[in-house]
Amino acid sequence: MKHTRITLDQPFDDAIARVTDALAQEGFGVITRIDMDETFRAKLGVEFPRYTILGACNPKLAHEAVSAVPEIGLLLPCNVTVESAGGGDSVQVRIPDAREMLGGSGLSDAGEMRALAEDAGDRLERVAQHLRDGG
């Protein structure tokens, strides 16, 4: 899956807040948060580096998408990952390519979906740029 990867040199919890803020600036709210490292520890007794999946949703875009193609809900929310990278205060953020995710799903032949995929893609690119710029 095509995605953008950004390295942030800051503590993990600060990176989560920064990513959440950048998403909010583009109209995305975090509606789910899964701390995989905690899940692996609790369910498997396995230690794992910090790894969090943020389920981001832009309600306006999601409503339009599900209204046009109800099956698109299988691809929602948009997952952004935040993971420890090599110890210390280095964090990797991965943001999916919404154009590929929505456009290559086989669910998006409707013209409305192409426009929504472009809109979501543009917004997520701006999130990535905001993170790169230090915002």
CSV table of N, CA and C in Angstrom, one decimal:
chain,number,residue,atom,x,y,z
A,1,MET,N,0.8,-1.2,0.0
A,1,MET,CA,0.0,0.0,0.0
A,1,MET,C,0.9,1.2,0.0
A,2,LYS,N,0.6,2.1,-0.9
A,2,LYS,CA,1.3,3.4,-0.9
A,2,LYS,C,1.0,4.2,0.3
A,3,HIS,N,2.0,4.8,0.8
A,3,HIS,CA,1.8,5.7,2.0
A,3,HIS,C,3.0,6.7,2.1
A,4,THR,N,2.8,7.6,3.0
A,4,THR,CA,3.8,8.6,3.3
A,4,THR,C,4.4,8.3,4.7
A,5,ARG,N,5.7,8.3,4.8
A,5,ARG,CA,6.3,8.0,6.1
A,5,ARG,C,7.1,9.3,6.5
A,6,ILE,N,6.9,9.7,7.7
A,6,ILE,CA,7.5,10.9,8.2
A,6,ILE,C,8.2,10.5,9.5
A,7,THR,N,9.4,11.0,9.7
A,7,THR,CA,10.1,10.8,11.0
A,7,THR,C,10.0,12.0,11.8
A,8,LEU,N,9.5,11.9,13.1
A,8,LEU,CA,9.5,13.0,14.0
A,8,LEU,C,10.5,12.7,15.1
A,9,ASP,N,11.2,13.7,15.5
A,9,ASP,CA,12.2,13.6,16.5
A,9,ASP,C,11.7,14.2,17.8
A,10,GLN,N,10.8,13.5,18.5
A,10,GLN,CA,10.2,13.9,19.7
A,10,GLN,C,9.6,12.7,20.4
A,11,PRO,N,9.3,12.9,21.7
A,11,PRO,CA,8.8,11.8,22.5
A,11,PRO,C,7.5,11.3,21.9
A,12,PHE,N,7.2,10.0,22.1
A,12,PHE,CA,6.1,9.4,21.5
A,12,PHE,C,4.7,10.1,21.8
A,13,ASP,N,4.4,10.3,23.0
A,13,ASP,CA,3.2,11.0,23.4
A,13,ASP,C,3.0,12.4,22.7
A,14,ASP,N,4.1,13.1,22.6
A,14,ASP,CA,4.1,14.4,22.0
A,14,ASP,C,3.8,14.2,20.5
A,15,ALA,N,4.3,13.2,19.9
A,15,ALA,CA,4.1,12.9,18.5
A,15,ALA,C,2.6,12.5,18.2
A,16,ILE,N,2.0,11.8,19.1
A,16,ILE,CA,0.6,11.5,19.0
A,16,ILE,C,-0.2,12.7,19.0
A,17,ALA,N,0.1,13.6,19.9
A,17,ALA,CA,-0.6,14.9,20.0
A,17,ALA,C,-0.4,15.7,18.8
A,18,ARG,N,0.8,15.8,18.3
A,18,ARG,CA,1.1,16.5,17.1
A,18,ARG,C,0.4,16.0,15.8
A,19,VAL,N,0.3,14.7,15.7
A,19,VAL,CA,-0.4,14.1,14.6
A,19,VAL,C,-1.9,14.3,14.7
A,20,THR,N,-2.4,14.2,15.9
A,20,THR,CA,-3.8,14.4,16.1
A,20,THR,C,-4.2,15.9,15.8
A,21,ASP,N,-3.3,16.8,16.2
A,21,ASP,CA,-3.6,18.2,15.9
A,21,ASP,C,-3.5,18.5,14.3
A,22,ALA,N,-2.5,17.9,13.7
A,22,ALA,CA,-2.4,18.1,12.2
A,22,ALA,C,-3.6,17.5,11.5
A,23,LEU,N,-4.1,16.4,11.9
A,23,LEU,CA,-5.3,15.8,11.4
A,23,LEU,C,-6.5,16.7,11.6
A,24,ALA,N,-6.6,17.3,12.8
A,24,ALA,CA,-7.8,18.1,13.1
A,24,ALA,C,-7.8,19.4,12.2
A,25,GLN,N,-6.6,19.9,11.9
A,25,GLN,CA,-6.5,21.1,11.0
A,25,GLN,C,-7.1,20.8,9.6
A,26,GLU,N,-7.2,19.5,9.2
A,26,GLU,CA,-7.7,19.2,7.9
A,26,GLU,C,-9.1,18.5,8.1
A,27,GLY,N,-9.7,18.7,9.3
A,27,GLY,CA,-11.1,18.2,9.4
A,27,GLY,C,-11.2,16.8,9.9
A,28,PHE,N,-10.1,16.1,10.2
A,28,PHE,CA,-10.2,14.7,10.7
A,28,PHE,C,-10.2,14.7,12.2
A,29,GLY,N,-11.1,13.9,12.7
A,29,GLY,CA,-11.0,13.6,14.2
A,29,GLY,C,-10.5,12.2,14.4
A,30,VAL,N,-9.9,11.9,15.5
A,30,VAL,CA,-9.5,10.6,15.8
A,30,VAL,C,-10.6,9.9,16.5
A,31,ILE,N,-11.2,8.9,15.9
A,31,ILE,CA,-12.4,8.2,16.5
A,31,ILE,C,-12.1,6.9,17.1
A,32,THR,N,-10.9,6.4,16.8
A,32,THR,CA,-10.4,5.2,17.4
A,32,THR,C,-8.9,5.3,17.7
A,33,ARG,N,-8.5,4.7,18.7
A,33,ARG,CA,-7.1,4.6,19.0
A,33,ARG,C,-6.8,3.2,19.6
A,34,ILE,N,-5.9,2.5,18.9
A,34,ILE,CA,-5.5,1.2,19.3
A,34,ILE,C,-4.0,1.2,19.6
A,35,ASP,N,-3.6,0.9,20.9
A,35,ASP,CA,-2.3,0.9,21.3
A,35,ASP,C,-1.8,-0.6,21.2
A,36,MET,N,-1.3,-1.0,20.0
A,36,MET,CA,-0.9,-2.3,19.7
A,36,MET,C,0.0,-2.9,20.7
A,37,ASP,N,1.0,-2.1,21.2
A,37,ASP,CA,2.0,-2.6,22.1
A,37,ASP,C,1.3,-3.1,23.4
A,38,GLU,N,0.3,-2.3,23.9
A,38,GLU,CA,-0.4,-2.7,25.1
A,38,GLU,C,-1.3,-3.9,24.8
A,39,THR,N,-1.9,-4.0,23.7
A,39,THR,CA,-2.7,-5.2,23.3
A,39,THR,C,-1.8,-6.4,23.3
A,40,PHE,N,-0.7,-6.3,22.7
A,40,PHE,CA,0.2,-7.5,22.6
A,40,PHE,C,0.7,-7.9,24.0
A,41,ARG,N,1.0,-6.9,24.8
A,41,ARG,CA,1.4,-7.2,26.2
A,41,ARG,C,0.3,-7.9,27.0
A,42,ALA,N,-0.9,-7.4,26.9
A,42,ALA,CA,-2.1,-7.9,27.7
A,42,ALA,C,-2.6,-9.2,27.1
A,43,LYS,N,-2.6,-9.4,25.9
A,43,LYS,CA,-3.2,-10.6,25.3
A,43,LYS,C,-2.2,-11.7,25.0
A,44,LEU,N,-1.0,-11.3,24.7
A,44,LEU,CA,0.0,-12.4,24.3
A,44,LEU,C,1.2,-12.5,25.3
A,45,GLY,N,1.3,-11.5,26.2
A,45,GLY,CA,2.4,-11.5,27.1
A,45,GLY,C,3.7,-11.1,26.4
A,46,VAL,N,3.6,-10.4,25.2
A,46,VAL,CA,4.7,-10.1,24.4
A,46,VAL,C,5.0,-8.6,24.5
A,47,GLU,N,6.3,-8.3,24.7
A,47,GLU,CA,6.7,-6.9,24.7
A,47,GLU,C,6.9,-6.5,23.2
A,48,PHE,N,6.5,-5.3,22.9
A,48,PHE,CA,6.6,-4.7,21.5
A,48,PHE,C,6.8,-3.2,21.6
A,49,PRO,N,7.6,-2.7,20.7
A,49,PRO,CA,7.8,-1.2,20.8
A,49,PRO,C,6.5,-0.5,20.6
A,50,ARG,N,6.4,0.7,21.1
A,50,ARG,CA,5.2,1.5,21.1
A,50,ARG,C,4.7,1.6,19.6
A,51,TYR,N,3.5,1.3,19.4
A,51,TYR,CA,2.9,1.3,18.1
A,51,TYR,C,1.4,1.6,18.3
A,52,THR,N,0.9,2.7,17.8
A,52,THR,CA,-0.5,3.1,17.9
A,52,THR,C,-1.1,3.3,16.6
A,53,ILE,N,-2.3,2.9,16.4
A,53,ILE,CA,-3.1,3.1,15.2
A,53,ILE,C,-4.2,4.1,15.6
A,54,LEU,N,-4.1,5.2,14.8
A,54,LEU,CA,-5.2,6.3,15.0
A,54,LEU,C,-6.2,6.1,13.9
A,55,GLY,N,-7.4,5.9,14.2
A,55,GLY,CA,-8.5,5.8,13.2
A,55,GLY,C,-9.0,7.2,13.0
A,56,ALA,N,-8.6,7.8,11.9
A,56,ALA,CA,-9.0,9.2,11.6
A,56,ALA,C,-10.2,9.3,10.7
A,57,CYS,N,-11.1,10.2,10.9
A,57,CYS,CA,-12.3,10.3,10.1
A,57,CYS,C,-12.7,11.8,9.9
A,58,ASN,N,-12.9,12.1,8.7
A,58,ASN,CA,-13.5,13.4,8.4
A,58,ASN,C,-15.0,13.2,8.2
A,59,PRO,N,-15.8,13.6,9.1
A,59,PRO,CA,-17.2,13.2,9.0
A,59,PRO,C,-17.9,13.6,7.7
A,60,LYS,N,-17.6,14.8,7.2
A,60,LYS,CA,-18.2,15.2,5.9
A,60,LYS,C,-17.9,14.3,4.8
A,61,LEU,N,-16.6,14.0,4.7
A,61,LEU,CA,-16.2,13.1,3.6
A,61,LEU,C,-16.7,11.7,3.8
A,62,ALA,N,-16.7,11.2,5.0
A,62,ALA,CA,-17.2,9.9,5.3
A,62,ALA,C,-18.7,9.8,5.0
A,63,HIS,N,-19.4,10.8,5.3
A,63,HIS,CA,-20.9,10.8,5.0
A,63,HIS,C,-21.1,10.7,3.5
A,64,GLU,N,-20.4,11.6,2.8
A,64,GLU,CA,-20.6,11.6,1.3
A,64,GLU,C,-20.2,10.2,0.7
A,65,ALA,N,-19.1,9.7,1.2
A,65,ALA,CA,-18.6,8.4,0.7
A,65,ALA,C,-19.5,7.2,1.0
A,66,VAL,N,-20.0,7.1,2.2
A,66,VAL,CA,-20.9,6.0,2.6
A,66,VAL,C,-22.3,6.2,1.9
A,67,SER,N,-22.7,7.5,1.7
A,67,SER,CA,-23.9,7.7,1.0
A,67,SER,C,-23.8,7.3,-0.5
A,68,ALA,N,-22.7,7.5,-1.1
A,68,ALA,CA,-22.5,7.2,-2.5
A,68,ALA,C,-22.3,5.7,-2.7
A,69,VAL,N,-21.4,5.1,-1.8
A,69,VAL,CA,-21.1,3.7,-2.0
A,69,VAL,C,-21.0,3.1,-0.6
A,70,PRO,N,-22.1,2.5,-0.1
A,70,PRO,CA,-22.1,2.0,1.3
A,70,PRO,C,-21.0,1.1,1.7
A,71,GLU,N,-20.5,0.3,0.7
A,71,GLU,CA,-19.5,-0.7,1.0
A,71,GLU,C,-18.1,0.0,1.3
A,72,ILE,N,-18.0,1.3,1.0
A,72,ILE,CA,-16.8,2.0,1.3
A,72,ILE,C,-16.5,2.0,2.8
A,73,GLY,N,-17.5,1.8,3.6
A,73,GLY,CA,-17.3,1.7,5.1
A,73,GLY,C,-16.3,0.6,5.5
A,74,LEU,N,-16.1,-0.3,4.6
A,74,LEU,CA,-15.1,-1.4,4.9
A,74,LEU,C,-13.7,-0.8,5.0
A,75,LEU,N,-13.5,0.4,4.4
A,75,LEU,CA,-12.2,1.0,4.3
A,75,LEU,C,-12.1,2.2,5.3
A,76,LEU,N,-13.1,2.4,6.1
A,76,LEU,CA,-13.1,3.5,7.0
A,76,LEU,C,-12.9,3.0,8.5
A,77,PRO,N,-12.4,3.8,9.4
A,77,PRO,CA,-11.7,5.1,9.2
A,77,PRO,C,-10.4,4.9,8.5
A,78,CYS,N,-9.8,6.0,8.2
A,78,CYS,CA,-8.5,6.1,7.6
A,78,CYS,C,-7.4,5.9,8.8
A,79,ASN,N,-6.7,4.8,8.7
A,79,ASN,CA,-5.7,4.5,9.8
A,79,ASN,C,-4.4,5.2,9.5
A,80,VAL,N,-3.9,5.9,10.5
A,80,VAL,CA,-2.6,6.5,10.6
A,80,VAL,C,-1.8,5.8,11.7
A,81,THR,N,-0.6,5.4,11.4
A,81,THR,CA,0.2,4.7,12.5
A,81,THR,C,1.3,5.6,13.0
A,82,VAL,N,1.5,5.5,14.3
A,82,VAL,CA,2.6,6.2,15.0
A,82,VAL,C,3.4,5.1,15.7
A,83,GLU,N,4.7,5.0,15.4
A,83,GLU,CA,5.5,3.9,16.0
A,83,GLU,C,6.8,4.4,16.4
A,84,SER,N,7.3,3.8,17.5
A,84,SER,CA,8.7,4.0,18.0
A,84,SER,C,9.6,3.6,16.9
A,85,ALA,N,10.7,4.3,16.7
A,85,ALA,CA,11.6,4.0,15.7
A,85,ALA,C,13.0,3.9,16.3
A,86,GLY,N,13.5,2.8,16.6
A,86,GLY,CA,14.9,2.6,17.1
A,86,GLY,C,15.2,3.2,18.4
A,87,GLY,N,14.2,3.3,19.3
A,87,GLY,CA,14.5,3.8,20.6
A,87,GLY,C,14.7,5.3,20.6
A,88,GLY,N,14.8,5.9,21.8
A,88,GLY,CA,15.0,7.3,22.0
A,88,GLY,C,13.7,8.0,21.6
A,89,ASP,N,13.9,9.2,21.1
A,89,ASP,CA,12.7,10.1,20.7
A,89,ASP,C,12.5,10.2,19.2
A,90,SER,N,12.7,9.1,18.5
A,90,SER,CA,12.4,9.0,17.1
A,90,SER,C,11.2,8.2,16.9
A,91,VAL,N,10.2,8.8,16.1
A,91,VAL,CA,8.9,8.2,15.9
A,91,VAL,C,8.6,8.2,14.4
A,92,GLN,N,8.1,7.1,13.9
A,92,GLN,CA,7.7,7.1,12.5
A,92,GLN,C,6.2,7.2,12.4
A,93,VAL,N,5.7,8.1,11.5
A,93,VAL,CA,4.3,8.2,11.3
A,93,VAL,C,4.0,7.8,9.8
A,94,ARG,N,3.0,7.0,9.7
A,94,ARG,CA,2.7,6.5,8.3
A,94,ARG,C,1.2,7.0,8.0
A,95,ILE,N,1.1,7.6,6.9
A,95,ILE,CA,-0.2,8.1,6.5
A,95,ILE,C,-0.5,7.5,5.1
A,96,PRO,N,-1.7,6.9,5.0
A,96,PRO,CA,-2.0,6.2,3.7
A,96,PRO,C,-2.3,7.1,2.6
A,97,ASP,N,-2.1,6.6,1.4
A,97,ASP,CA,-2.5,7.4,0.2
A,97,ASP,C,-4.0,7.1,-0.1
A,98,ALA,N,-4.8,8.1,0.3
A,98,ALA,CA,-6.2,8.0,0.2
A,98,ALA,C,-6.7,7.7,-1.3
A,99,ARG,N,-5.9,8.3,-2.2
A,99,ARG,CA,-6.3,8.1,-3.6
A,99,ARG,C,-6.2,6.6,-4.0
A,100,GLU,N,-5.1,6.0,-3.6
A,100,GLU,CA,-4.9,4.6,-3.9
A,100,GLU,C,-5.9,3.7,-3.1
A,101,MET,N,-6.1,4.1,-1.8
A,101,MET,CA,-6.9,3.3,-0.9
A,101,MET,C,-8.4,3.3,-1.4
A,102,LEU,N,-8.9,4.5,-1.7
A,102,LEU,CA,-10.3,4.6,-2.1
A,102,LEU,C,-10.4,4.3,-3.6
A,103,GLY,N,-9.5,4.8,-4.4
A,103,GLY,CA,-9.5,4.6,-5.8
A,103,GLY,C,-9.2,3.2,-6.3
A,104,GLY,N,-8.4,2.5,-5.6
A,104,GLY,CA,-8.0,1.2,-6.0
A,104,GLY,C,-8.8,0.1,-5.3
A,105,SER,N,-9.9,0.4,-4.6
A,105,SER,CA,-10.6,-0.5,-3.8
A,105,SER,C,-11.6,-1.4,-4.6
A,106,GLY,N,-11.9,-1.0,-5.9
A,106,GLY,CA,-12.9,-1.7,-6.6
A,106,GLY,C,-14.3,-1.3,-6.2
A,107,LEU,N,-14.4,-0.5,-5.2
A,107,LEU,CA,-15.7,0.0,-4.7
A,107,LEU,C,-16.0,1.4,-5.2
A,108,SER,N,-15.0,2.0,-5.9
A,108,SER,CA,-15.1,3.4,-6.1
A,108,SER,C,-15.2,3.8,-7.6
A,109,ASP,N,-16.0,3.0,-8.3
A,109,ASP,CA,-16.2,3.4,-9.7
A,109,ASP,C,-17.1,4.6,-9.9
A,110,ALA,N,-17.9,4.9,-8.9
A,110,ALA,CA,-18.7,6.1,-8.9
A,110,ALA,C,-17.9,7.4,-9.0
A,111,GLY,N,-18.3,8.3,-9.8
A,111,GLY,CA,-17.6,9.6,-10.0
A,111,GLY,C,-17.4,10.3,-8.7
A,112,GLU,N,-18.4,10.2,-7.8
A,112,GLU,CA,-18.4,10.8,-6.5
A,112,GLU,C,-17.2,10.3,-5.7
A,113,MET,N,-16.8,9.1,-5.8
A,113,MET,CA,-15.7,8.5,-5.1
A,113,MET,C,-14.4,9.0,-5.6
A,114,ARG,N,-14.3,9.2,-6.9
A,114,ARG,CA,-13.0,9.8,-7.4
A,114,ARG,C,-12.8,11.2,-6.8
A,115,ALA,N,-13.8,12.0,-6.8
A,115,ALA,CA,-13.7,13.3,-6.2
A,115,ALA,C,-13.4,13.3,-4.7
A,116,LEU,N,-14.0,12.4,-4.0
A,116,LEU,CA,-13.8,12.3,-2.6
A,116,LEU,C,-12.4,11.8,-2.3
A,117,ALA,N,-11.9,10.8,-3.1
A,117,ALA,CA,-10.6,10.3,-2.9
A,117,ALA,C,-9.5,11.4,-3.1
A,118,GLU,N,-9.8,12.2,-4.1
A,118,GLU,CA,-8.9,13.4,-4.4
A,118,GLU,C,-8.9,14.3,-3.2
A,119,ASP,N,-10.1,14.7,-2.7
A,119,ASP,CA,-10.2,15.6,-1.6
A,119,ASP,C,-9.5,15.0,-0.4
A,120,ALA,N,-9.8,13.8,0.0
A,120,ALA,CA,-9.1,13.1,1.1
A,120,ALA,C,-7.6,13.1,0.9
A,121,GLY,N,-7.2,12.7,-0.3
A,121,GLY,CA,-5.8,12.7,-0.6
A,121,GLY,C,-5.1,14.0,-0.4
A,122,ASP,N,-5.7,15.1,-0.9
A,122,ASP,CA,-5.1,16.4,-0.7
A,122,ASP,C,-5.0,16.8,0.7
A,123,ARG,N,-6.1,16.5,1.5
A,123,ARG,CA,-6.1,16.8,2.9
A,123,ARG,C,-4.9,16.0,3.7
A,124,LEU,N,-4.8,14.7,3.4
A,124,LEU,CA,-3.8,13.9,4.0
A,124,LEU,C,-2.4,14.4,3.6
A,125,GLU,N,-2.2,14.8,2.4
A,125,GLU,CA,-0.9,15.4,2.0
A,125,GLU,C,-0.6,16.6,2.8
A,126,ARG,N,-1.6,17.5,3.0
A,126,ARG,CA,-1.4,18.7,3.8
A,126,ARG,C,-1.0,18.3,5.3
A,127,VAL,N,-1.6,17.2,5.8
A,127,VAL,CA,-1.3,16.7,7.1
A,127,VAL,C,0.2,16.4,7.2
A,128,ALA,N,0.6,15.6,6.2
A,128,ALA,CA,2.0,15.2,6.1
A,128,ALA,C,3.0,16.4,6.0
A,129,GLN,N,2.6,17.4,5.2
A,129,GLN,CA,3.4,18.5,5.0
A,129,GLN,C,3.5,19.3,6.3
A,130,HIS,N,2.4,19.4,7.0
A,130,HIS,CA,2.4,20.1,8.3
A,130,HIS,C,3.3,19.5,9.3
A,131,LEU,N,3.3,18.1,9.3
A,131,LEU,CA,4.2,17.4,10.2
A,131,LEU,C,5.7,17.6,9.8
A,132,ARG,N,5.9,17.6,8.5
A,132,ARG,CA,7.3,17.8,8.0
A,132,ARG,C,7.8,19.2,8.3
A,133,ASP,N,6.9,20.2,8.3
A,133,ASP,CA,7.2,21.6,8.5
A,133,ASP,C,7.4,21.9,10.0
A,134,GLY,N,7.2,20.9,10.9
A,134,GLY,CA,7.4,21.1,12.3
A,134,GLY,C,6.2,21.6,13.0
A,135,GLY,N,5.0,21.6,12.4
A,135,GLY,CA,3.8,22.1,13.0
A,135,GLY,C,3.2,21.1,13.9
